[in-house]
mmCIF file of C-alpha atoms and ligand atoms in Angstrom:
data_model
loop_
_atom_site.group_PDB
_atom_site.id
_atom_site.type_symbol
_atom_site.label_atom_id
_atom_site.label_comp_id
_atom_site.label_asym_id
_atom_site.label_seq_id
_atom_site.Cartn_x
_atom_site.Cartn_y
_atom_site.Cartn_z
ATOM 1 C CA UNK A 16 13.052 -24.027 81.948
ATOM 2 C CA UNK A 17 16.391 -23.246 80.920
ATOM 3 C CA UNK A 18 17.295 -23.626 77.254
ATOM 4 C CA UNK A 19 20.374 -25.900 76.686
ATOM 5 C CA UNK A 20 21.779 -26.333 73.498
ATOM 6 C CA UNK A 21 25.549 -27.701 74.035
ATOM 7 C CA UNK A 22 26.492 -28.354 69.748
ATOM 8 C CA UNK A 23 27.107 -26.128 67.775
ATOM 9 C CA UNK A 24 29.736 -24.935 65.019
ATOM 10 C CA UNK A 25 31.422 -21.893 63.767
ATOM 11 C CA UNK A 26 33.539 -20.498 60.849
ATOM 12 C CA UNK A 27 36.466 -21.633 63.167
ATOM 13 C CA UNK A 28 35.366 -25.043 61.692
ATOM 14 C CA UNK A 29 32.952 -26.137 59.327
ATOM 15 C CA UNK A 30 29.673 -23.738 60.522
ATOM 16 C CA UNK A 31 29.282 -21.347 58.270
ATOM 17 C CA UNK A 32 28.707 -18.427 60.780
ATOM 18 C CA UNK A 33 31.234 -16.273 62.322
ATOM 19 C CA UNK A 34 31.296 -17.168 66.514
ATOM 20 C CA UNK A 35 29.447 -13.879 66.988
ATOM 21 C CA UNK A 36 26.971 -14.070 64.241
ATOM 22 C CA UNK A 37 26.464 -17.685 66.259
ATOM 23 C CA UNK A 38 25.680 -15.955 69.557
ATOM 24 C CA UNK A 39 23.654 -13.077 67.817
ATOM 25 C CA UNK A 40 21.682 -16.133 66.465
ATOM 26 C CA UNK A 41 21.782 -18.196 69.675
ATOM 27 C CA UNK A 42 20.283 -15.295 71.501
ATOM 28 C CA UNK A 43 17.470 -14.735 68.595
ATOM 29 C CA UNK A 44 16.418 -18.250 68.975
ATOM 30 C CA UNK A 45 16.586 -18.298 72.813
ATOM 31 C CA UNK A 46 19.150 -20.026 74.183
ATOM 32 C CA UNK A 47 20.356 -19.504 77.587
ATOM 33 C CA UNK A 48 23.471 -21.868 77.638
ATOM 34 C CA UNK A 49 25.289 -22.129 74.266
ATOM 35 C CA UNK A 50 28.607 -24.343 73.497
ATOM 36 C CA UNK A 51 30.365 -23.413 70.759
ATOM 37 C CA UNK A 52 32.116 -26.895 70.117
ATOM 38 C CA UNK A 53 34.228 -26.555 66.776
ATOM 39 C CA UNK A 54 35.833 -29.906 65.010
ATOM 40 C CA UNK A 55 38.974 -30.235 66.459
ATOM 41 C CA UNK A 56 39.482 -26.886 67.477
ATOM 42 C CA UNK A 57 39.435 -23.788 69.783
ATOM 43 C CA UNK A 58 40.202 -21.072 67.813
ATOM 44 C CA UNK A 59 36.262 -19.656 67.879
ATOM 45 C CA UNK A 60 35.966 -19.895 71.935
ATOM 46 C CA UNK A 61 37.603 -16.699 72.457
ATOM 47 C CA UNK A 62 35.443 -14.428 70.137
ATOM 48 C CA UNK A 63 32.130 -16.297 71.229
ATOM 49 C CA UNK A 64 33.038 -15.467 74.915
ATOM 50 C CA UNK A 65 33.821 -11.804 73.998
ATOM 51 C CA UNK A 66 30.479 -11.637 72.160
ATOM 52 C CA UNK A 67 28.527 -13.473 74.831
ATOM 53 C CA UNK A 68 29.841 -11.049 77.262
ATOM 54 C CA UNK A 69 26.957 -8.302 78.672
ATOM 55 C CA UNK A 70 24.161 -10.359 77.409
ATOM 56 C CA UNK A 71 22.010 -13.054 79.413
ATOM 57 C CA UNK A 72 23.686 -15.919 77.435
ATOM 58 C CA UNK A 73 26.221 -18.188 78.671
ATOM 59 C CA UNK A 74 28.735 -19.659 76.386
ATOM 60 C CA UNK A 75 30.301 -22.592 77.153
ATOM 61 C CA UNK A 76 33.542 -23.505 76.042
ATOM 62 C CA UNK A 77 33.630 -26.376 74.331
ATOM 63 C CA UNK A 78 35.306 -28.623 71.124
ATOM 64 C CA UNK A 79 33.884 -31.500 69.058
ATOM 65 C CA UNK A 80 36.972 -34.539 68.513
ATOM 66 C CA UNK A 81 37.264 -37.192 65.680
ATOM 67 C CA UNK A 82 38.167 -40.117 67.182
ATOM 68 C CA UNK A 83 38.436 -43.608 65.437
ATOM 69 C CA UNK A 84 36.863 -46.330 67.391
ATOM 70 C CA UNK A 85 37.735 -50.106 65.216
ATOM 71 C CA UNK A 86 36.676 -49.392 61.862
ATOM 72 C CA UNK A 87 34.308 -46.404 62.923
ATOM 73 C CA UNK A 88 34.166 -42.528 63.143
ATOM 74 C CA UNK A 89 33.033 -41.036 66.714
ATOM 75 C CA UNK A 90 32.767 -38.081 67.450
ATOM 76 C CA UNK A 91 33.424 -36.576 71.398
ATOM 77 C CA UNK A 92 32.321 -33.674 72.277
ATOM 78 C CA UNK A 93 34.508 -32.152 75.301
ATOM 79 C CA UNK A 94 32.433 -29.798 77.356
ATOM 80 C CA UNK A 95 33.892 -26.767 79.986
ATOM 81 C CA UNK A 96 37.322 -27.285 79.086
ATOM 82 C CA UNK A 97 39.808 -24.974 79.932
ATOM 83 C CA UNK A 98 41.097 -24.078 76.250
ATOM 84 C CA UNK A 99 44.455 -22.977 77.154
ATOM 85 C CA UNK A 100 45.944 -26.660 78.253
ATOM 86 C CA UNK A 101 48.403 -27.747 76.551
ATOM 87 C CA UNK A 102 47.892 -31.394 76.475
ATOM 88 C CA UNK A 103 44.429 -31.001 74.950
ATOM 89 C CA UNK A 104 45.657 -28.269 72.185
ATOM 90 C CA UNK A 105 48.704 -30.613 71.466
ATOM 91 C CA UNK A 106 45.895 -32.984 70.650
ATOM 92 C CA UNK A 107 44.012 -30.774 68.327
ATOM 93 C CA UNK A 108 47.146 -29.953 66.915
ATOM 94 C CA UNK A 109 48.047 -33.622 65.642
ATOM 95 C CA UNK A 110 44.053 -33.444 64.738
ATOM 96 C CA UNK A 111 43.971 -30.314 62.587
ATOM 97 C CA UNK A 112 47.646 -32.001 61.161
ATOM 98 C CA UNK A 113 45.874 -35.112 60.158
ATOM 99 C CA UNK A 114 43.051 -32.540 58.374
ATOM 100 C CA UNK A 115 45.782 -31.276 56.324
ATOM 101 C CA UNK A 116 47.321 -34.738 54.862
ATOM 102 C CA UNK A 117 43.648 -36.120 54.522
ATOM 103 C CA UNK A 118 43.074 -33.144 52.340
ATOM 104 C CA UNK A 119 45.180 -33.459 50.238
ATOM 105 C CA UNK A 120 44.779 -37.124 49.653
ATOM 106 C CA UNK A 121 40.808 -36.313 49.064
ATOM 107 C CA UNK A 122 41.728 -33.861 46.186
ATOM 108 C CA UNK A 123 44.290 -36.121 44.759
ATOM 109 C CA UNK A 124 41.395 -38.918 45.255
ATOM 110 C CA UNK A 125 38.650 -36.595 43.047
ATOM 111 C CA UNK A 126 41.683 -35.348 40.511
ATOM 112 C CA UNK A 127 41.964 -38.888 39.517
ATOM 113 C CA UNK A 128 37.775 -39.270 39.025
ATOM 114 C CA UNK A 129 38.507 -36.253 36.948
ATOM 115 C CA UNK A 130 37.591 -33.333 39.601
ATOM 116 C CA UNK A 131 40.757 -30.913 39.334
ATOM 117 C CA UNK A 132 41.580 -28.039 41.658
ATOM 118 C CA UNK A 133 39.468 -29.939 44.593
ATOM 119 C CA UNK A 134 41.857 -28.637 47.401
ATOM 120 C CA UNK A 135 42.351 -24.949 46.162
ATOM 121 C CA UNK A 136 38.342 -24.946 45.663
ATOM 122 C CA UNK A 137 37.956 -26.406 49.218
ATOM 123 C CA UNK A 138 40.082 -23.831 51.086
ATOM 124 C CA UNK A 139 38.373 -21.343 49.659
ATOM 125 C CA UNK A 140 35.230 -22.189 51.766
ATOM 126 C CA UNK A 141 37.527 -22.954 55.048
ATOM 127 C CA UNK A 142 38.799 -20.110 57.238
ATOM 128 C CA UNK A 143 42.479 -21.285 57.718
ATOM 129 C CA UNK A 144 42.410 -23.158 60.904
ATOM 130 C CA UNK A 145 40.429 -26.389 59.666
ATOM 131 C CA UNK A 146 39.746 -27.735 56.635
ATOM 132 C CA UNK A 147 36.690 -30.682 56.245
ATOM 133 C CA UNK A 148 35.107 -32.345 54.101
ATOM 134 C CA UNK A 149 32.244 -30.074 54.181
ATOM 135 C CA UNK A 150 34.567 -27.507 52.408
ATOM 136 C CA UNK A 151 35.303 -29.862 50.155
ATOM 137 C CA UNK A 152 31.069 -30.632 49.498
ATOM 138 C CA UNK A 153 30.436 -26.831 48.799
ATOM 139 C CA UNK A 154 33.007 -26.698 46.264
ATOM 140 C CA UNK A 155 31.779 -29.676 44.457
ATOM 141 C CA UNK A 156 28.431 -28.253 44.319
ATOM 142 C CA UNK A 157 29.694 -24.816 43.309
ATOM 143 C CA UNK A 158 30.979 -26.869 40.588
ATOM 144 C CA UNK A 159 27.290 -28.181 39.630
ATOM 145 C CA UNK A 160 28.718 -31.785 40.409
ATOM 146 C CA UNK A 161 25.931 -32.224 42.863
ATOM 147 C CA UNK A 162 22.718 -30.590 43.693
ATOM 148 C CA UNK A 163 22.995 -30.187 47.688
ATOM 149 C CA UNK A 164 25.766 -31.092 50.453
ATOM 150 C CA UNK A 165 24.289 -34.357 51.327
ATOM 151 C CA UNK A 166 24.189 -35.359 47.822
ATOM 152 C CA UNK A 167 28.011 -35.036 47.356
ATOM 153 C CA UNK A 168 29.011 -36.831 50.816
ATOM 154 C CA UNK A 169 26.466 -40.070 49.169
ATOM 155 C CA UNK A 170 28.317 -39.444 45.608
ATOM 156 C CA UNK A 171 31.716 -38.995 46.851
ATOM 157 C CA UNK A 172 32.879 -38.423 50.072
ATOM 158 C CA UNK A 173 31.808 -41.459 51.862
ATOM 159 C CA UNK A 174 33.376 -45.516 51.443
ATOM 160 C CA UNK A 175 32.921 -46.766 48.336
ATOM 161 C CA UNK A 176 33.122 -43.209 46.335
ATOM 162 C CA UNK A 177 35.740 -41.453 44.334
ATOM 163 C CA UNK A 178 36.578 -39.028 46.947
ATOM 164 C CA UNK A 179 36.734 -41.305 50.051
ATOM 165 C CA UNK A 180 39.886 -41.264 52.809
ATOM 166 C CA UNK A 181 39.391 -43.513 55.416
ATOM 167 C CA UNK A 182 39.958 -41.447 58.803
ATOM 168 C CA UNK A 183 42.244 -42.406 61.177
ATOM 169 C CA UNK A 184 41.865 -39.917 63.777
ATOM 170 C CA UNK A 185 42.724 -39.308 67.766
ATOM 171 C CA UNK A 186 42.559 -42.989 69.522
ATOM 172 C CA UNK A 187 39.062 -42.684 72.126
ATOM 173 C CA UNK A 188 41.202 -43.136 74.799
ATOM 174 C CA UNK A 189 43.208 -39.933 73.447
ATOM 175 C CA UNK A 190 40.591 -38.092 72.930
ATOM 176 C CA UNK A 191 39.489 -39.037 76.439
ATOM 177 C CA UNK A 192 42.734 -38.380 77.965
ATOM 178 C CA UNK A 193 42.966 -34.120 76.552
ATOM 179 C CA UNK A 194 39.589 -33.921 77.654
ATOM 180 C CA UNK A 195 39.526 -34.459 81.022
ATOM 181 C CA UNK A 196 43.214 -32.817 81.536
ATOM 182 C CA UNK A 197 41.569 -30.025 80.491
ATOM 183 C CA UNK A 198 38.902 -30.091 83.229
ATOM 184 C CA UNK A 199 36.174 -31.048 80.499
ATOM 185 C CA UNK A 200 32.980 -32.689 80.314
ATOM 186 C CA UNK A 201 32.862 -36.062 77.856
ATOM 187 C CA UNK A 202 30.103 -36.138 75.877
ATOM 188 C CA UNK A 203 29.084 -38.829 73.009
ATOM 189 C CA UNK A 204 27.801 -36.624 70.142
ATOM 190 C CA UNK A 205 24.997 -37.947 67.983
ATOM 191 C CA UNK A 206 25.138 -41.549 69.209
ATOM 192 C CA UNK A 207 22.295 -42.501 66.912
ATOM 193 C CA UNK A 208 24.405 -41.581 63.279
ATOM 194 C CA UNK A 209 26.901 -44.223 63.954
ATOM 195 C CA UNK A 210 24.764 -46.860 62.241
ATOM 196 C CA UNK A 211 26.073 -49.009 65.290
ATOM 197 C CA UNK A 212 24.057 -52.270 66.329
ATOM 198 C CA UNK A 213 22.695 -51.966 69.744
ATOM 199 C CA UNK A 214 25.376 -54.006 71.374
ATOM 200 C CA UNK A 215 28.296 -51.964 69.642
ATOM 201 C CA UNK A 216 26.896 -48.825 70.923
ATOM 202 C CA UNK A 217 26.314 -50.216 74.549
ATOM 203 C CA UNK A 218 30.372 -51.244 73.764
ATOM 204 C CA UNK A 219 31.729 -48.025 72.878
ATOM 205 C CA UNK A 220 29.389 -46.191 75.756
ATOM 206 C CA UNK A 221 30.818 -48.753 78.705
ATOM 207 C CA UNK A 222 34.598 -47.977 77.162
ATOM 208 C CA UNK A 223 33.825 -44.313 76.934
ATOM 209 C CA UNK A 224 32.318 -44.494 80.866
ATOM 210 C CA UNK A 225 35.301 -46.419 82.120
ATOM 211 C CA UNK A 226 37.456 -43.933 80.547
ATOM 212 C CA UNK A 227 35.504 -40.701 82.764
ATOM 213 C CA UNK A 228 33.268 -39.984 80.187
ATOM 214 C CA UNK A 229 30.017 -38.040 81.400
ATOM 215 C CA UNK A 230 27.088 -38.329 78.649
ATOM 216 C CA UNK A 231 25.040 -39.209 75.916
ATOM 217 C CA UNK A 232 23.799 -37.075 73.645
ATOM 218 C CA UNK A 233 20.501 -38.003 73.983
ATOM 219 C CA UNK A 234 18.737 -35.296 71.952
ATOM 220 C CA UNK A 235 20.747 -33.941 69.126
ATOM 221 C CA UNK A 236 19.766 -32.210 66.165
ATOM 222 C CA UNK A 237 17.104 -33.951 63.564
ATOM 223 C CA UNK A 238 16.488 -37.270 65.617
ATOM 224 C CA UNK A 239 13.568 -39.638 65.688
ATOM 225 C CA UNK A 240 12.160 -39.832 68.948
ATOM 226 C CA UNK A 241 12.298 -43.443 68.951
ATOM 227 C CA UNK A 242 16.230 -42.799 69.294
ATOM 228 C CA UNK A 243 15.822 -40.576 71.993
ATOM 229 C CA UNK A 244 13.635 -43.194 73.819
ATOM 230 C CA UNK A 245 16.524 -45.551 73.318
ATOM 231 C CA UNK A 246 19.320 -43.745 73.999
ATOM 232 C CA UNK A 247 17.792 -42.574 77.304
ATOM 233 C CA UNK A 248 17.237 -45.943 78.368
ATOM 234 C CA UNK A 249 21.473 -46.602 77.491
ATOM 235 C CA UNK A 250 21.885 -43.432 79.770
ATOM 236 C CA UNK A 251 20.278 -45.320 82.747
ATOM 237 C CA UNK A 252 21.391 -48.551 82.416
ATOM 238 C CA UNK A 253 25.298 -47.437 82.499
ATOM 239 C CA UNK A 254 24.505 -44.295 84.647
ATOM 240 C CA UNK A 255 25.745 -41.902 81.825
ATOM 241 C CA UNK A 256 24.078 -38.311 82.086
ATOM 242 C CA UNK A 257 22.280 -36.662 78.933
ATOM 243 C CA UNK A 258 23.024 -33.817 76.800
ATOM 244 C CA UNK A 259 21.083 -32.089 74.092
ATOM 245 C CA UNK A 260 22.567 -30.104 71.263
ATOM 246 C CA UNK A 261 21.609 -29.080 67.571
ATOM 247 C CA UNK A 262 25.011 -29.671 66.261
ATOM 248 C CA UNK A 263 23.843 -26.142 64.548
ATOM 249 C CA UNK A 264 26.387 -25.276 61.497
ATOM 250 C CA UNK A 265 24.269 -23.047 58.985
ATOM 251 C CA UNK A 266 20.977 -21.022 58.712
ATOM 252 C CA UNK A 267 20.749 -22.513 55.254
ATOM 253 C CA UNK A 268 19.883 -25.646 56.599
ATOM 254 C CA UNK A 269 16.103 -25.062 58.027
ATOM 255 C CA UNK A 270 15.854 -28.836 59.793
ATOM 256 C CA UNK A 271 18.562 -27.958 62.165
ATOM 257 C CA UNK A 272 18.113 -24.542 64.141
ATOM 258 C CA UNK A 273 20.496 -23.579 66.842
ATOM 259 C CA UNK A 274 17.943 -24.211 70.486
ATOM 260 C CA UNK A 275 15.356 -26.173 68.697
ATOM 261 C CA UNK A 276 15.274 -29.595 69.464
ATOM 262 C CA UNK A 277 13.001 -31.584 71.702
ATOM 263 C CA UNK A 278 13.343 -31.625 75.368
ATOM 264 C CA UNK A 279 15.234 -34.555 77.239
ATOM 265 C CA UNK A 280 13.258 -36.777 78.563
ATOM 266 C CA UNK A 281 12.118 -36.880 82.058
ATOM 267 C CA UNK A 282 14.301 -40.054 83.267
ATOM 268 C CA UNK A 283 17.657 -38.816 82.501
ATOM 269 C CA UNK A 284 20.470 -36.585 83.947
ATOM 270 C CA UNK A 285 21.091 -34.005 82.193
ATOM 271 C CA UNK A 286 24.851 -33.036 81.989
ATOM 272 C CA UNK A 287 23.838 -29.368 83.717
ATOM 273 C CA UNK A 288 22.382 -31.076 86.734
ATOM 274 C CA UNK A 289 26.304 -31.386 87.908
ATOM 275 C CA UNK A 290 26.731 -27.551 87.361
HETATM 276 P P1 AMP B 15 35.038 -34.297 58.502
HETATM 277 O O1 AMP B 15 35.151 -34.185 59.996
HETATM 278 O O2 AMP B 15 35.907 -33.306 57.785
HETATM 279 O O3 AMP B 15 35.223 -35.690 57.990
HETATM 280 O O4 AMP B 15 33.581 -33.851 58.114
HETATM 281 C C1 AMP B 15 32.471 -34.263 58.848
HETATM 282 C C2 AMP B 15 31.395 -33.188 58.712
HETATM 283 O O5 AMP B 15 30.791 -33.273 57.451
HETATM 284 C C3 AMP B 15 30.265 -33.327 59.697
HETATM 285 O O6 AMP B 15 30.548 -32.659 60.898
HETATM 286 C C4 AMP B 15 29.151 -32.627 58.979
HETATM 287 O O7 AMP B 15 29.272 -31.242 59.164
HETATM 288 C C5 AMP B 15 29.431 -32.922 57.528
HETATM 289 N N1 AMP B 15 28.625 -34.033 56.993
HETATM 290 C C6 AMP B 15 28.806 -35.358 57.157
HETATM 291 N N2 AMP B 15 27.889 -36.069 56.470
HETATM 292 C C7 AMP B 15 27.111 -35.170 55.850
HETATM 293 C C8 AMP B 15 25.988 -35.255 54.965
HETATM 294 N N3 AMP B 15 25.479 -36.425 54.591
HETATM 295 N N4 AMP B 15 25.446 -34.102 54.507
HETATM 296 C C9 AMP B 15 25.952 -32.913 54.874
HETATM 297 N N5 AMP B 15 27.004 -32.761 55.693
HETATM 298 C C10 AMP B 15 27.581 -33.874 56.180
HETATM 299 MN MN1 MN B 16 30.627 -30.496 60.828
HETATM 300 MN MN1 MN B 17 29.750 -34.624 64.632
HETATM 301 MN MN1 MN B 18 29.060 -31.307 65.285
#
């Protein structure tokens, strides 16, 4: 059986690999079909192809987009696009615009909780294409403000904390649009991290259908299987297809390795059946 893994991130945004170090890696671990799907950019595809070139992987191009939904965060991972359109990189472009402002607004945000130099400390950690809030999280724990990444997004990057910016990113329907005019693939990354109730998740997947979207990803990095049971079952009733990806971004996280995730279960479509 073929091994899929369709999420995963590069220096080009917030992985901490370089997009051939990620298909050295990818081809370590096994994986047949890699796509290298950066936040809200492109800018790794090129040197991933290159790299992927001669060996028995294939690398899919591919891009992960923030999109707000109501009061929500979603993220939509575009799959096969062709990276040269122009409507979909004058999308990223507003995206990766937006970073910039947000930025800036986080480090005045910490300066006034007393963290100075937030921004400067951030960049340092982002290559200069994209700029997150993961950048942000290594600098505070270079700092020795927090122990480990996850413990500065609960401290201060999410609502309610010093450092928070609410995002207001590409519309869905956006998103949707630069996706499929770049011959993509629309896929709903981690559906289960939302912290959506089951009828706001069936919502957002029968918008995201009616607007040509393909999948679920129905087995993404670090899941309970419980999820995947559930989000299968969504996949079926609204005759979505399934996708499975690690949403890989560094080896120094050992729960999340770039091919290693369960299989999808045996009910579902999986996104590569249409390839
Ligand atoms: P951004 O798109 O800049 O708002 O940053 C979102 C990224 O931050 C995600 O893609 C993850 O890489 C990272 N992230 C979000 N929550 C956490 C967490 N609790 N621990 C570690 N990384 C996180
Ligand atoms: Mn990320
Ligand atoms: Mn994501
Ligand atoms: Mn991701």
């Amino acid at each position: 059986m073929t091994c899929y893994d369709l999420h995963s991130h590069s220096t080009a945004s917030d992985g901490s690999l370089t997009p051939e170090a990620l298909i050295a890696r990818a081809i370590e671990h096994n994986v047949e079909v890699l796509a290298l799907t950066d936040h809200d950019g492109t800018e790794g595809i090129e040197a991933a192809k290159k790299a992927a070139q001669g060996t028995d992987l294939d690398l899919i191009a591919g891009v992960e987009l923030s999109v707000t939904w109501g009061s929500k965060t979603v993220h939509i991972v575009g799959l096969g696009i062709d990276i040269k359109n122009q409507q979909l990189q004058q999308g990223l472009t507003k995206l990766r615009d937006y970073r910039v402002g947000r930025a800036e607004e986080i480090a005045k945000r910490l300066a006034k909780a007393g963290i100075e130099g937030a921004l400067d400390g951030a960049r340092k950690y982002a290559s200069d294409v994209m700029l997150g809030r993961l950048h942000f999280a290594q600098f505070l724990v270079e700092q020795g403000l927090a122990k480990d990444n996850n413990d500065v997004f609960k401290r201060y990057l999410v609502r309610n904390k010093p450092g928070y910016v609410p995002g207001q990113w590409a519309s869905l329907e956006d998103a949707m649009s630069w996706i499929n005019a770049a011959g993509g693939q629309a896929v709903i990354a981690h559906p289960a991290r939302y912290k959506m109730t089951a009828t706001k998740l069936r919502r957002l997947s029968t918008e995201f259908k009616e607007m040509g979207g393909a999948a679920l990803e129905v087995v993404s990095g670090r899941q309970h299987p419980e999820e995947i049971k559930t989000l299968a079952r969504l996949t079926e009733k609204l005759e979505l297809m399934a996708s499975r990806g690690s949403d890989f971004h560094t080896p120094d996280n050992s729960w999340v390795e770039l091919g290693r995730l369960a299989p999808l279960p045996e009910n579902v479509t999986p996104i590569w059946s249409t390839w």
